[in-house]
Short mmCIF file of C-alpha atoms and ligand atoms in Angstrom, two decimals:
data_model
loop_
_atom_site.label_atom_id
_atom_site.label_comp_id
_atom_site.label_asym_id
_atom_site.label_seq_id
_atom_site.Cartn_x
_atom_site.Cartn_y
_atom_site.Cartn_z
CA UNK G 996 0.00 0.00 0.00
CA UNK G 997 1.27 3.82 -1.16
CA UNK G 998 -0.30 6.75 0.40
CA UNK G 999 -0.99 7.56 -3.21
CA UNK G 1000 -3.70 5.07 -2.75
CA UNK G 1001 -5.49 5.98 0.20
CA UNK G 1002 -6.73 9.14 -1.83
CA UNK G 1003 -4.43 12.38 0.00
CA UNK G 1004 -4.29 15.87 -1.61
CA UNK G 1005 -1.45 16.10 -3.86
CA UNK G 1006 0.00 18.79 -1.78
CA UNK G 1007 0.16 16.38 1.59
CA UNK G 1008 2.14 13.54 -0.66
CA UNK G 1009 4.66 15.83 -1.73
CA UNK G 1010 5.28 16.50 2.14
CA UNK G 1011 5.49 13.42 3.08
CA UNK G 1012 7.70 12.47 -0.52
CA UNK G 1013 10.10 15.06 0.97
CA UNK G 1014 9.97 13.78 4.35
CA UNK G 1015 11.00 10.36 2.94
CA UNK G 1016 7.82 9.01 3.75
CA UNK G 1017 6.77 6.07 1.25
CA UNK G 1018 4.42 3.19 3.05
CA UNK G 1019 1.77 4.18 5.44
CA UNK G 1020 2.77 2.11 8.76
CA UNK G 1021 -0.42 0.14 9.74
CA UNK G 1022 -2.17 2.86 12.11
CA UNK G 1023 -2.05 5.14 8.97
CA UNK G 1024 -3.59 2.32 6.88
CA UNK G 1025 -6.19 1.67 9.59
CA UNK G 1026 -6.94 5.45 10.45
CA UNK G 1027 -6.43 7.47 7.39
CA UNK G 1028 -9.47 6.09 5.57
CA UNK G 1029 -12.04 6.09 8.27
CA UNK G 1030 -10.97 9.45 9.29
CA UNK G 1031 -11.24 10.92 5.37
CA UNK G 1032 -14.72 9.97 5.66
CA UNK G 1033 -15.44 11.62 8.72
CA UNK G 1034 -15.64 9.21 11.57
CA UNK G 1035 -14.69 9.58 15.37
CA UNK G 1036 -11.82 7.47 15.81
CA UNK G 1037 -10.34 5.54 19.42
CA UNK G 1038 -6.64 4.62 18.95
CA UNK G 1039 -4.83 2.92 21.28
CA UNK G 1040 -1.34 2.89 19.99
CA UNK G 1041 1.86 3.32 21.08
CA UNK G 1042 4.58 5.95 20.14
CA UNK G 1043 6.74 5.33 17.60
CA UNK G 1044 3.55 3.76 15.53
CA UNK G 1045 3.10 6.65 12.86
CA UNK G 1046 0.18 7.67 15.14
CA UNK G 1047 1.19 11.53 14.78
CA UNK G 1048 1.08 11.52 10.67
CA UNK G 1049 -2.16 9.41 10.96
CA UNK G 1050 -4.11 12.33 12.61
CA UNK G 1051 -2.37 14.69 11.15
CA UNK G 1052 -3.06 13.91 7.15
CA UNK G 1053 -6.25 13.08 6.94
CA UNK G 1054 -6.80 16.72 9.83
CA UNK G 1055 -4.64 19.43 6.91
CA UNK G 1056 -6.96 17.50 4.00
CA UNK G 1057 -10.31 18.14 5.40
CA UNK G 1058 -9.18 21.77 6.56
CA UNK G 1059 -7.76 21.91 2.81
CA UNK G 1060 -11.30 20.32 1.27
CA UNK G 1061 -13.38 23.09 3.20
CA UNK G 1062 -12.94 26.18 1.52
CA UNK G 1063 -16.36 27.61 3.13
CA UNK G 1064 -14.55 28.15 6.14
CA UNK G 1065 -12.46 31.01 7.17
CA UNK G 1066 -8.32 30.54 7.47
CA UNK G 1067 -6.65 31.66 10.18
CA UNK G 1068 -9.80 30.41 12.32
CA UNK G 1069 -8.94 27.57 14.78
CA UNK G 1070 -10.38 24.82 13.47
CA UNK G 1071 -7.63 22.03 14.63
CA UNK G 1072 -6.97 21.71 18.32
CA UNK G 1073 -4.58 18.75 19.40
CA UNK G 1074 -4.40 18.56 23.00
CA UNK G 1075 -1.06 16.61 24.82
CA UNK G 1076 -0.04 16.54 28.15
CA UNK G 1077 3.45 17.48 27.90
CA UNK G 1078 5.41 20.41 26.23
CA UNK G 1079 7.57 18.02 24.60
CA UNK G 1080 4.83 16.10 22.71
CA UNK G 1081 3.25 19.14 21.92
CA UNK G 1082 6.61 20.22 20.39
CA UNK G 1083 6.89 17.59 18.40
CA UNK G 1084 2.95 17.16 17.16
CA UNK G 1085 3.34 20.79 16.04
CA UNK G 1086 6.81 20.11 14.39
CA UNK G 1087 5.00 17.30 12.48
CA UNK G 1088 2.04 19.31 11.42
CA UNK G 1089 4.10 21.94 10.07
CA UNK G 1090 6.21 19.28 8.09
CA UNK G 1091 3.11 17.48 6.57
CA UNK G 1092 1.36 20.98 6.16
CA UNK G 1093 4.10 21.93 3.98
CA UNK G 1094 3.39 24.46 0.80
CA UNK G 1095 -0.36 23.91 1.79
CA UNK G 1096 -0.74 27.45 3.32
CA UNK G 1097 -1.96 25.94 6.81
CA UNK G 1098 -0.39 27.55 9.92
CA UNK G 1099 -0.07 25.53 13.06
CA UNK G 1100 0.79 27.14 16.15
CA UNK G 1101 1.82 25.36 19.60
CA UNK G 1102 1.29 27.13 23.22
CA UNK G 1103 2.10 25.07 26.56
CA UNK G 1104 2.94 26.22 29.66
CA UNK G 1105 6.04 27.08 31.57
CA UNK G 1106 7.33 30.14 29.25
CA UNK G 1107 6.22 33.39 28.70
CA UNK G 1108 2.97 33.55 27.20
CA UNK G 1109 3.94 37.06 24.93
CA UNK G 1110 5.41 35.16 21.54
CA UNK G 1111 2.76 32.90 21.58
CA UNK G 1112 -0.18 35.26 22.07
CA UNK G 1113 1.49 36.97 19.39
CA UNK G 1114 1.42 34.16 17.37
CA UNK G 1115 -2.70 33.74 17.73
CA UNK G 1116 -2.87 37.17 17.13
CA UNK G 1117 -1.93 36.46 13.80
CA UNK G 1118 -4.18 34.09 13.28
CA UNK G 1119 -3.88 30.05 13.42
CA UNK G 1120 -5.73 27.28 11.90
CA UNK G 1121 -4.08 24.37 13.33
CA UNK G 1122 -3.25 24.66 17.46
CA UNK G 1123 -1.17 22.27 19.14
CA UNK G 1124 -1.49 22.68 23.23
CA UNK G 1125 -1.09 21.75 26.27
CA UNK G 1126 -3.93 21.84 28.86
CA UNK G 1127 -3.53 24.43 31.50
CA UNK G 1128 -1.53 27.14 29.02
CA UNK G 1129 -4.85 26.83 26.92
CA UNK G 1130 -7.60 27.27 29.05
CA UNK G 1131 -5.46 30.18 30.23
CA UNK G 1132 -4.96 31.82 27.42
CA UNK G 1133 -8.73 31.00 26.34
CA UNK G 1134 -10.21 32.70 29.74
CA UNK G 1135 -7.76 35.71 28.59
CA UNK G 1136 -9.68 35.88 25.65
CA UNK G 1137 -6.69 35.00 23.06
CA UNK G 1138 -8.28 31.89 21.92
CA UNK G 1139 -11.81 30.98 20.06
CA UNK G 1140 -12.71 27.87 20.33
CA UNK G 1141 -15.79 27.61 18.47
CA UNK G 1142 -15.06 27.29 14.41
CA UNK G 1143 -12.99 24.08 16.01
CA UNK G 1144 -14.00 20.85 13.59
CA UNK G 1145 -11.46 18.67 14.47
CA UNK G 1146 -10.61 17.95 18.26
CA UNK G 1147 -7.54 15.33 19.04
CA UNK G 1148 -6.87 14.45 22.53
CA UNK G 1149 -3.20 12.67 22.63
CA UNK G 1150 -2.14 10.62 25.02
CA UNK G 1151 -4.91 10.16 27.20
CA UNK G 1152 -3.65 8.33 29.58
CA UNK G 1153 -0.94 10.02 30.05
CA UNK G 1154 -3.00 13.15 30.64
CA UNK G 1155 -4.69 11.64 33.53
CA UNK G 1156 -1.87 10.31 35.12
CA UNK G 1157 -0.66 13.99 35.25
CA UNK G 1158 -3.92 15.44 36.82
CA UNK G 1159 -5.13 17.16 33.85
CA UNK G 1160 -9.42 15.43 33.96
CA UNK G 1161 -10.36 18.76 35.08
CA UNK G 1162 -8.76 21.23 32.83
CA UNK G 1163 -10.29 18.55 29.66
CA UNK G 1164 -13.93 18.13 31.47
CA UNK G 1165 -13.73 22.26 31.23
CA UNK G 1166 -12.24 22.37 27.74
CA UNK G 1167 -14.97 20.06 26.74
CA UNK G 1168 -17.66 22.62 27.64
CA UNK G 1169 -16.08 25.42 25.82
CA UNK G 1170 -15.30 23.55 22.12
CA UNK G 1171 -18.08 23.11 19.70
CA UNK G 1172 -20.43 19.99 19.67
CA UNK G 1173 -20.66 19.49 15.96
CA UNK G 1174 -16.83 17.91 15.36
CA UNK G 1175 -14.77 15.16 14.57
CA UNK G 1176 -13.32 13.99 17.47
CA UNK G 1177 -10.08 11.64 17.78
CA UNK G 1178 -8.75 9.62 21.43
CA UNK G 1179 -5.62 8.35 21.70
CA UNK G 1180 -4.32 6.38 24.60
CA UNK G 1181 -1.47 4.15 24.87
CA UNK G 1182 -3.31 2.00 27.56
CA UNK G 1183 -7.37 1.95 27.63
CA UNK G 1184 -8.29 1.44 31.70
CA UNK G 1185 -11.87 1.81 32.83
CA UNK G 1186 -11.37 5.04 33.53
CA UNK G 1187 -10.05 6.40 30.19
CA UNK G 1188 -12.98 4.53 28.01
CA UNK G 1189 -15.42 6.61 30.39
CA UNK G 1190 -13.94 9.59 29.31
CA UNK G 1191 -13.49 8.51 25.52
CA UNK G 1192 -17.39 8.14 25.39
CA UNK G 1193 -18.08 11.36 26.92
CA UNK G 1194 -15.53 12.78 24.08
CA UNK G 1195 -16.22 10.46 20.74
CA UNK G 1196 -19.80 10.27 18.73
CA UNK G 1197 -21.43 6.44 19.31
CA UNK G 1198 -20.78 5.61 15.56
CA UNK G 1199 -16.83 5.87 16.39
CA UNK G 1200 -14.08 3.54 14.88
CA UNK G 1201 -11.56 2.04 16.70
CA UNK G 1202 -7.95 1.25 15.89
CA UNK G 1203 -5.53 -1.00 17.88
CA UNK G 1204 -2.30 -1.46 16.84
CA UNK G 1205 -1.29 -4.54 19.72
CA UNK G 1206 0.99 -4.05 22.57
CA UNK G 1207 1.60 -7.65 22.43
CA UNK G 1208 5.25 -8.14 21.67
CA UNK G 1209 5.39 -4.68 20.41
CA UNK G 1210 8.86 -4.70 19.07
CA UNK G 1211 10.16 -7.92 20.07
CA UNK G 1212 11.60 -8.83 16.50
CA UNK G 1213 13.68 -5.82 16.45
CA UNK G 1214 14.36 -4.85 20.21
CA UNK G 1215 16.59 -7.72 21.54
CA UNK G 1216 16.01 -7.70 25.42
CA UNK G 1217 17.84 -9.03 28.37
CA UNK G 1218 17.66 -9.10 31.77
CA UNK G 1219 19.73 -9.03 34.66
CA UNK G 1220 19.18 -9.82 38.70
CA UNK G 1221 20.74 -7.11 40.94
CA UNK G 1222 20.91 -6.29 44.22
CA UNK G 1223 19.53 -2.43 44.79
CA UNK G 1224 22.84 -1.51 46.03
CA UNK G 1225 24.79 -2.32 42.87
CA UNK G 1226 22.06 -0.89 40.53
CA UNK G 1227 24.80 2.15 39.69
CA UNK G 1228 27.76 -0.02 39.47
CA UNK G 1229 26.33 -2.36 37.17
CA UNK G 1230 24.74 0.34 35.07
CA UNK G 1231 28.56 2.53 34.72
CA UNK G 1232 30.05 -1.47 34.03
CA UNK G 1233 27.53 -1.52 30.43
CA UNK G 1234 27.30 2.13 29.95
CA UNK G 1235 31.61 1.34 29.25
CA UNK G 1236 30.33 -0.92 26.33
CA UNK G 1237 27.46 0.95 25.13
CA UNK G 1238 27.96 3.12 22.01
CA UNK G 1239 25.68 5.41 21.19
CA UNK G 1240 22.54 6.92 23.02
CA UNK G 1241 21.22 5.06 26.09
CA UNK G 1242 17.90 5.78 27.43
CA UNK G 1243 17.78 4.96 31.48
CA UNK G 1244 14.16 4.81 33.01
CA UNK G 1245 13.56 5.88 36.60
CA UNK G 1246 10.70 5.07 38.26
CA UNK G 1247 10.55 8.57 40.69
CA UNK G 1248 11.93 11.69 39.66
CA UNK G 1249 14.39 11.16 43.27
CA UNK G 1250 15.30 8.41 42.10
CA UNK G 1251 16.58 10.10 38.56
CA UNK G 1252 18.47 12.78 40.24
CA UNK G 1253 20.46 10.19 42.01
CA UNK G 1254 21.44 8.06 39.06
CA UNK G 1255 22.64 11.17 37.25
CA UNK G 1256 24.55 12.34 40.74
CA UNK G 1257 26.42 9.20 40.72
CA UNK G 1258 27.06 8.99 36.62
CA UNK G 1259 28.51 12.32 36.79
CA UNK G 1260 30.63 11.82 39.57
CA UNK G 1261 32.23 8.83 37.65
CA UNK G 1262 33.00 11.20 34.63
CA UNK G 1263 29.94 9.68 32.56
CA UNK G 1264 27.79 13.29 30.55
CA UNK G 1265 24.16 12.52 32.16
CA UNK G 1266 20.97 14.98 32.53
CA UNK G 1267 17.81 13.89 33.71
CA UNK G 1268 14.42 14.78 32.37
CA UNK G 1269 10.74 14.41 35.18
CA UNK G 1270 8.43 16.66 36.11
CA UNK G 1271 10.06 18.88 38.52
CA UNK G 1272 12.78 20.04 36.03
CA UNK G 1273 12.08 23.42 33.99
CA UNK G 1274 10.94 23.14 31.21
CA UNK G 1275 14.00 24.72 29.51
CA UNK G 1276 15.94 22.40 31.31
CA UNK G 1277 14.61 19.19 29.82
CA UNK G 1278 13.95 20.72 26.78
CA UNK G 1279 18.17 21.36 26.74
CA UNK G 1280 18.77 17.99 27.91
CA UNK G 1281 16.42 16.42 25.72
CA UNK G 1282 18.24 18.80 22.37
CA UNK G 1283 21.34 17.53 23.80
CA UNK G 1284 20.36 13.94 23.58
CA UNK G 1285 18.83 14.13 20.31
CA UNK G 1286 21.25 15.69 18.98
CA UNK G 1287 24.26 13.05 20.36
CA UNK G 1288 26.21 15.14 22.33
CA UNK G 1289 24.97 13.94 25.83
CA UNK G 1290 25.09 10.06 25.83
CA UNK G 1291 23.00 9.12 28.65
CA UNK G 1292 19.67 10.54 29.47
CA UNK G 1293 17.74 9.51 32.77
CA UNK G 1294 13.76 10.24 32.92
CA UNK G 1295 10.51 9.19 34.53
CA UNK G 1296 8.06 7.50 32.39
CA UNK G 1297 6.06 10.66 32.12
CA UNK G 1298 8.81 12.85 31.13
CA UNK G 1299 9.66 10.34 28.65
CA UNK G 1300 6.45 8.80 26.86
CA UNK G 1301 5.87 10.57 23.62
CA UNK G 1302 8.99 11.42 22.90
CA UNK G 1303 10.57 10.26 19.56
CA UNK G 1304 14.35 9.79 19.56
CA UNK G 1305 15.64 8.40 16.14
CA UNK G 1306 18.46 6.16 16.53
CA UNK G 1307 18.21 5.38 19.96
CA UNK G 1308 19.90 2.37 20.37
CA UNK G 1309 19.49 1.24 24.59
CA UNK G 1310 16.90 1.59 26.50
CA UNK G 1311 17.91 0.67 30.20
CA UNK G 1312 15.36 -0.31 32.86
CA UNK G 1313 17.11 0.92 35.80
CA UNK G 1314 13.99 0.23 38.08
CA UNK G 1315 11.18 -2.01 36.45
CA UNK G 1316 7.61 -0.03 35.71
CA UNK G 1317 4.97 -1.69 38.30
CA UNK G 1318 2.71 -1.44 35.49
CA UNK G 1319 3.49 -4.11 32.89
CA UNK G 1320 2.10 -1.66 29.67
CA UNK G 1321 4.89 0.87 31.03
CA UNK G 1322 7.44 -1.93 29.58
CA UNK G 1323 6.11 -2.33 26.74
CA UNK G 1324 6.22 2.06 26.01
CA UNK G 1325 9.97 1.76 27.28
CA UNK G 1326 11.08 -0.72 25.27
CA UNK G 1327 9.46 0.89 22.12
CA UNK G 1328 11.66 4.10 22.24
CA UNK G 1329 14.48 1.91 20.81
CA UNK G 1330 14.14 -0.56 17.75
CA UNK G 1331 12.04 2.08 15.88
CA UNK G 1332 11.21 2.40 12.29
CA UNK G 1333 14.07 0.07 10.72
CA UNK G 1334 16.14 0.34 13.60
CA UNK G 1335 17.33 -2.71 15.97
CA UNK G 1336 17.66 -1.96 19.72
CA UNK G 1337 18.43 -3.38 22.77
CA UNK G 1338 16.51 -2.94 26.22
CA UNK G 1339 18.03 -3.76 29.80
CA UNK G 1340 16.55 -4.49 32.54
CA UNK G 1341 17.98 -4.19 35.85
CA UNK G 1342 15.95 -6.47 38.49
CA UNK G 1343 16.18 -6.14 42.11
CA UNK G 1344 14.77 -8.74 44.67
CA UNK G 1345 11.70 -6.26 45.61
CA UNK G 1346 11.02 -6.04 41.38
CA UNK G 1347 10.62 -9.77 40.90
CA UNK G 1348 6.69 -9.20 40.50
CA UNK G 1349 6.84 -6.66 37.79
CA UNK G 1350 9.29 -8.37 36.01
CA UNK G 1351 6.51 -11.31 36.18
CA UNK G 1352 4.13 -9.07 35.13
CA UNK G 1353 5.98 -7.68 31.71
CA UNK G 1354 6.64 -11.28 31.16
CA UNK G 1355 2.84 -12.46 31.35
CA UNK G 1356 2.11 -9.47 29.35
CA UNK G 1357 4.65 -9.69 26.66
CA UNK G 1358 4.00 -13.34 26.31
CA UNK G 1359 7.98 -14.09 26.73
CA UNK G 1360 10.34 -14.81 29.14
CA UNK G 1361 12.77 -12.14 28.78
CA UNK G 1362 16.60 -13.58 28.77
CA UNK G 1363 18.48 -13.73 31.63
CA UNK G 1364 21.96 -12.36 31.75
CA UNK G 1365 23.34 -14.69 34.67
CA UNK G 1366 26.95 -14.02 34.67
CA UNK G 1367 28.04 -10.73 35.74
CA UNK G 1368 30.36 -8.81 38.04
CA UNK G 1369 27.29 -8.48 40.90
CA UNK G 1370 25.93 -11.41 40.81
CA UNK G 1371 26.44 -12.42 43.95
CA UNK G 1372 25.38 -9.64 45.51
CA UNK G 1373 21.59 -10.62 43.61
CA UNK G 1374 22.13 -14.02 45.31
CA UNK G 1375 22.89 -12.74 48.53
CA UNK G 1376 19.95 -9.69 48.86
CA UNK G 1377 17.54 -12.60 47.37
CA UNK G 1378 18.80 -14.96 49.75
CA UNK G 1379 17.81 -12.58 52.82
CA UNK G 1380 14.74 -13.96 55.16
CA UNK G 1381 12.47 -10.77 54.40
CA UNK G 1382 13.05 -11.31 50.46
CA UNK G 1383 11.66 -14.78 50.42
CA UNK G 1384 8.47 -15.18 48.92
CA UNK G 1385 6.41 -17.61 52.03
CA UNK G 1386 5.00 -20.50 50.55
CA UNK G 1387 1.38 -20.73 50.34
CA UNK G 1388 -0.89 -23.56 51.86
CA UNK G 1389 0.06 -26.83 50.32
CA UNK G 1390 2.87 -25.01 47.91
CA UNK G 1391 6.05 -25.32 47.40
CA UNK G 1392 8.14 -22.33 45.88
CA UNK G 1393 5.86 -19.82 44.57
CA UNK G 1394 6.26 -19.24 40.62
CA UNK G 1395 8.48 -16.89 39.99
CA UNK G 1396 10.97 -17.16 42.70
CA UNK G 1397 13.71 -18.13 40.81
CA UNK G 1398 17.09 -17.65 42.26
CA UNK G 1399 19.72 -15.42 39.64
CA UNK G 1400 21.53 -18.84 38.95
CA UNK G 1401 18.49 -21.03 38.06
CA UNK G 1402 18.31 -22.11 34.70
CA UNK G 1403 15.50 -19.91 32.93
CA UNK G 1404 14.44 -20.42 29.60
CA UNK G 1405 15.20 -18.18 27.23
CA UNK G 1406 12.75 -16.05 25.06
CA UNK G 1407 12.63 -15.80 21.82
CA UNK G 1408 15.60 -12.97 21.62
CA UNK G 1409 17.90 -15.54 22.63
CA UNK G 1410 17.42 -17.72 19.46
CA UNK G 1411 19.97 -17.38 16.78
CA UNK G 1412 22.78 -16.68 19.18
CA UNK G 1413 21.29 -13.36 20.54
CA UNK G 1414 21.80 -15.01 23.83
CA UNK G 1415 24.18 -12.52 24.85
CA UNK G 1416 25.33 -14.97 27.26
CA UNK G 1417 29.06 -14.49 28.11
CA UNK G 1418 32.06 -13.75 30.66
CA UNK G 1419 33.15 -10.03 31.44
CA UNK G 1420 30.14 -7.79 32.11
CA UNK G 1421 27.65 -10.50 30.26
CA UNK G 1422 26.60 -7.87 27.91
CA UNK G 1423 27.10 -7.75 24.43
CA UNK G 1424 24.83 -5.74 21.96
CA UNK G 1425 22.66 -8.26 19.96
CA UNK G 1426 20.09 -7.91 17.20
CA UNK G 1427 22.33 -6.18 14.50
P1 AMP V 519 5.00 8.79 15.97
O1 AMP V 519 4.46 7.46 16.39
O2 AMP V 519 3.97 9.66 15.39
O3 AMP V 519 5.78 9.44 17.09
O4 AMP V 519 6.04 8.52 14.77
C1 AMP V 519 7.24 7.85 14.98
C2 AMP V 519 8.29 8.17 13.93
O5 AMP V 519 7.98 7.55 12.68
C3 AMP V 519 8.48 9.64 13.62
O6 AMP V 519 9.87 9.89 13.61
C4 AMP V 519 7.88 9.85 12.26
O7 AMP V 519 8.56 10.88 11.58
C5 AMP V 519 8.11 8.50 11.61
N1 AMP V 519 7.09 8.12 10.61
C6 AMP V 519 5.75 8.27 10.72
N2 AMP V 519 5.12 7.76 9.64
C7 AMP V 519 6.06 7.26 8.81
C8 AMP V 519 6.05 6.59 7.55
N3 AMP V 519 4.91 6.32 6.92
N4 AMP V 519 7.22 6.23 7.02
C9 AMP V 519 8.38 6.49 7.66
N5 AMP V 519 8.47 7.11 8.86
C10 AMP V 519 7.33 7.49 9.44
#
């Protein structure tokens, strides 16, 4: 399939022919039709899917197909929760809007509001925002809200994790009834299908690209057992071996601060990006990654999600998500597009349940690195009274208590010699 054939203005293909764009990846297969002819769409797909350019196309060509209404009109509004996404969402928009005439603006939060009023001032069809810097700008009377026909909320999930169910409950008040609505969530709990229906019409299409085994063909993963204590030892050991950018998830923005502490005292360039940074500051550390001159970048999963970094080649698990789906978004920053990657995972005795819980979820047992310098120290901290898992009524061993040296079978990444089994640090990059 072309995107010749799924019927897009001439002007949109020769954006996307300059942006080296050729197949539609299967969310724009799925989502680009329904959306031409005017449906509601839910989308539950990860980043790193195409999910931007599959809102975005099929958004520019009905704003380009309705010449009734006025430019320079709002008439696109794509909501995110972070300043980063919204960054990028605009960026993308103004790529596949191209010699089309469209102008896409993006406001968030965190910055002086002066350039961007400015900007509104002048008149935008296509806004990119984030929630609280556009209510506030819309109660100062800088935004209209009602020639909107197209209304995207990104991320959902993520947007409720980050307290925002207000700020959209009061944005969906204020924006016109009569629209085409699009939901995307990475994740679809109870909670975020409520809000879908209050947001999409009942005639709505859905698209789900699977979260089962995301990536697994192209990300080769590993893990390893570790006591907590030698969680920054063994990370500096691989980070010696690692070439190129390494991505290092923190569960709690403390916890981030401390990695890069210790990195940095060792000599190794690291900046963390979470939610109590500036936003200048993890915009700079995020330019810095992107661009290859910092090597190591630390974040939360919220700082993170959303964010596309081409070329990424590790992601490192420094703590394991307590939410399996977490995983699954990690692991999918690396190993995009035609890229191979490589995710870590760093497993302390306390983590043994998550790491149960990726497994059930990704349907694979992820491969165990059991030689390494701190082994022993996983043996010992697993082999501690308060670390045993008791054994239920009429059990023996619980599943899942497997000591570092027990003989686990390998997933599927270990097949063809990807074992990345061997002496030294008991990493070597696989997949390539
Ligand atoms: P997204 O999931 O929207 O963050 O997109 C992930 C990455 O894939 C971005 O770097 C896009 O520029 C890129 N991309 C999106 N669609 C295509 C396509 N059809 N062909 C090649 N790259 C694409």
């Amino acid at each position: 399939m072309t995107f010749d054939s799924l019927g897009i203005d001439s002007r949109i293909l020769t954006a996307l022919k300059n942006q080296g764009y050729t197949t539609p990846t299967p969310i724009q297969q799925q989502s680009i039709p329904v959306l031409l002819d005017g449906f509601d769409l839910l989308g539950t797909a990860q980043t790193g899917t195409g999910k931007t350019a599959a809102f975005t196309i099929p958004i520019i060509q009905h704003l380009l197909n309705n010449p009734s209404s006025k430019r320079r009109e709002i008439k696109a509004l794509v909501v995110t929760p972070t300043r980063e996404l919204a960054l990028q969402v605009a960026e993308n928009a103004k790529r596949y809007s191209a010699g089309t005439g469209l102008r896409t603006a993006v406001i968030f939060g965190g910055v002086g509001q002066s350039p961007q009023v400015d900007q509104l001032k002048n008149g935008v069809d296509y806004l990119v925002a984030t929630p609280g810097r556009l209510l506030d700008l819309h109660n100062q009377g800088y935004i209209d809200l009602r020639h909107l026909t197209h209304f995207v909320l990104d991320e959902a999930d993520q947007m409720l994790d980050m307290g925002f169910i207000h700020d959209i409950r009061k944005l969906l008040k204020i924006i016109p009834q009569r629209r085409q609505s699009l939901f995307f969530s990475a994740t679809m709990p109870k909670d975020i299908i409520e809000l879908s229906s209050q947001i999409l019409k009942s005639n709505y299409k859905q698209v789900r690209i699977a979260v089962e085994k995301p990536t697994a063909e192209r990300v080769s993963q590993a893990v390893y057992y570790v006591a907590k204590n030698d969680k920054p030892a063994l990370l500096l050991e691989l980070l010696k071996d690692m070439e190129g950018s390494v991505l290092v998830f923190g569960r709690t923005k403390h916890g981030c601060d401390k990695v890069v502490r210790i990195l940095n005292q060792k000599g190794v360039k690291a900046s963390a990006i979470h939610g109590n940074k500036s936003q200048n500051a993890r915009q700079n550390a995020l330019n810095a990654f992107k661009d290859g001159s910092l090597k190591v970048l630390i974040a939360t999963d919220i700082a993170a999600r959303g964010i596309d970094i081409s070329g990424l080649e590790y992601v490192i698990n420094y703590e394991l998500p307590n939410i399996a789906e977490t995983y699954v978004h990690r692991i999918g920053r690396t190993g995009r597009a035609d890229a191979s990657g490589a995710s870590i995972s760093f497993c302390a005795a306390d983590e043994r349940a998550y790491l149960k819980d990726i497994e059930k979820l990704i349907k694979l047992s992820i491969p165990l690195i059991e030689v390494h310098p701190f082994s022993e120290g996983a043996n010992a901290e697993w082999a501690k009274p308060e670390n045993r898992i008791p054994a239920k009524q009429g059990q023996g061993q619980r599943q899942g208590q497997r000591k570092p040296s027990s003989n686990r079978p390998a997933g599927n990444n270990s097949k063809g010699g990807n074992g990345r089994r061997k002496s030294g640090n008991g990493f070597a990059r696989g997949g390539k």
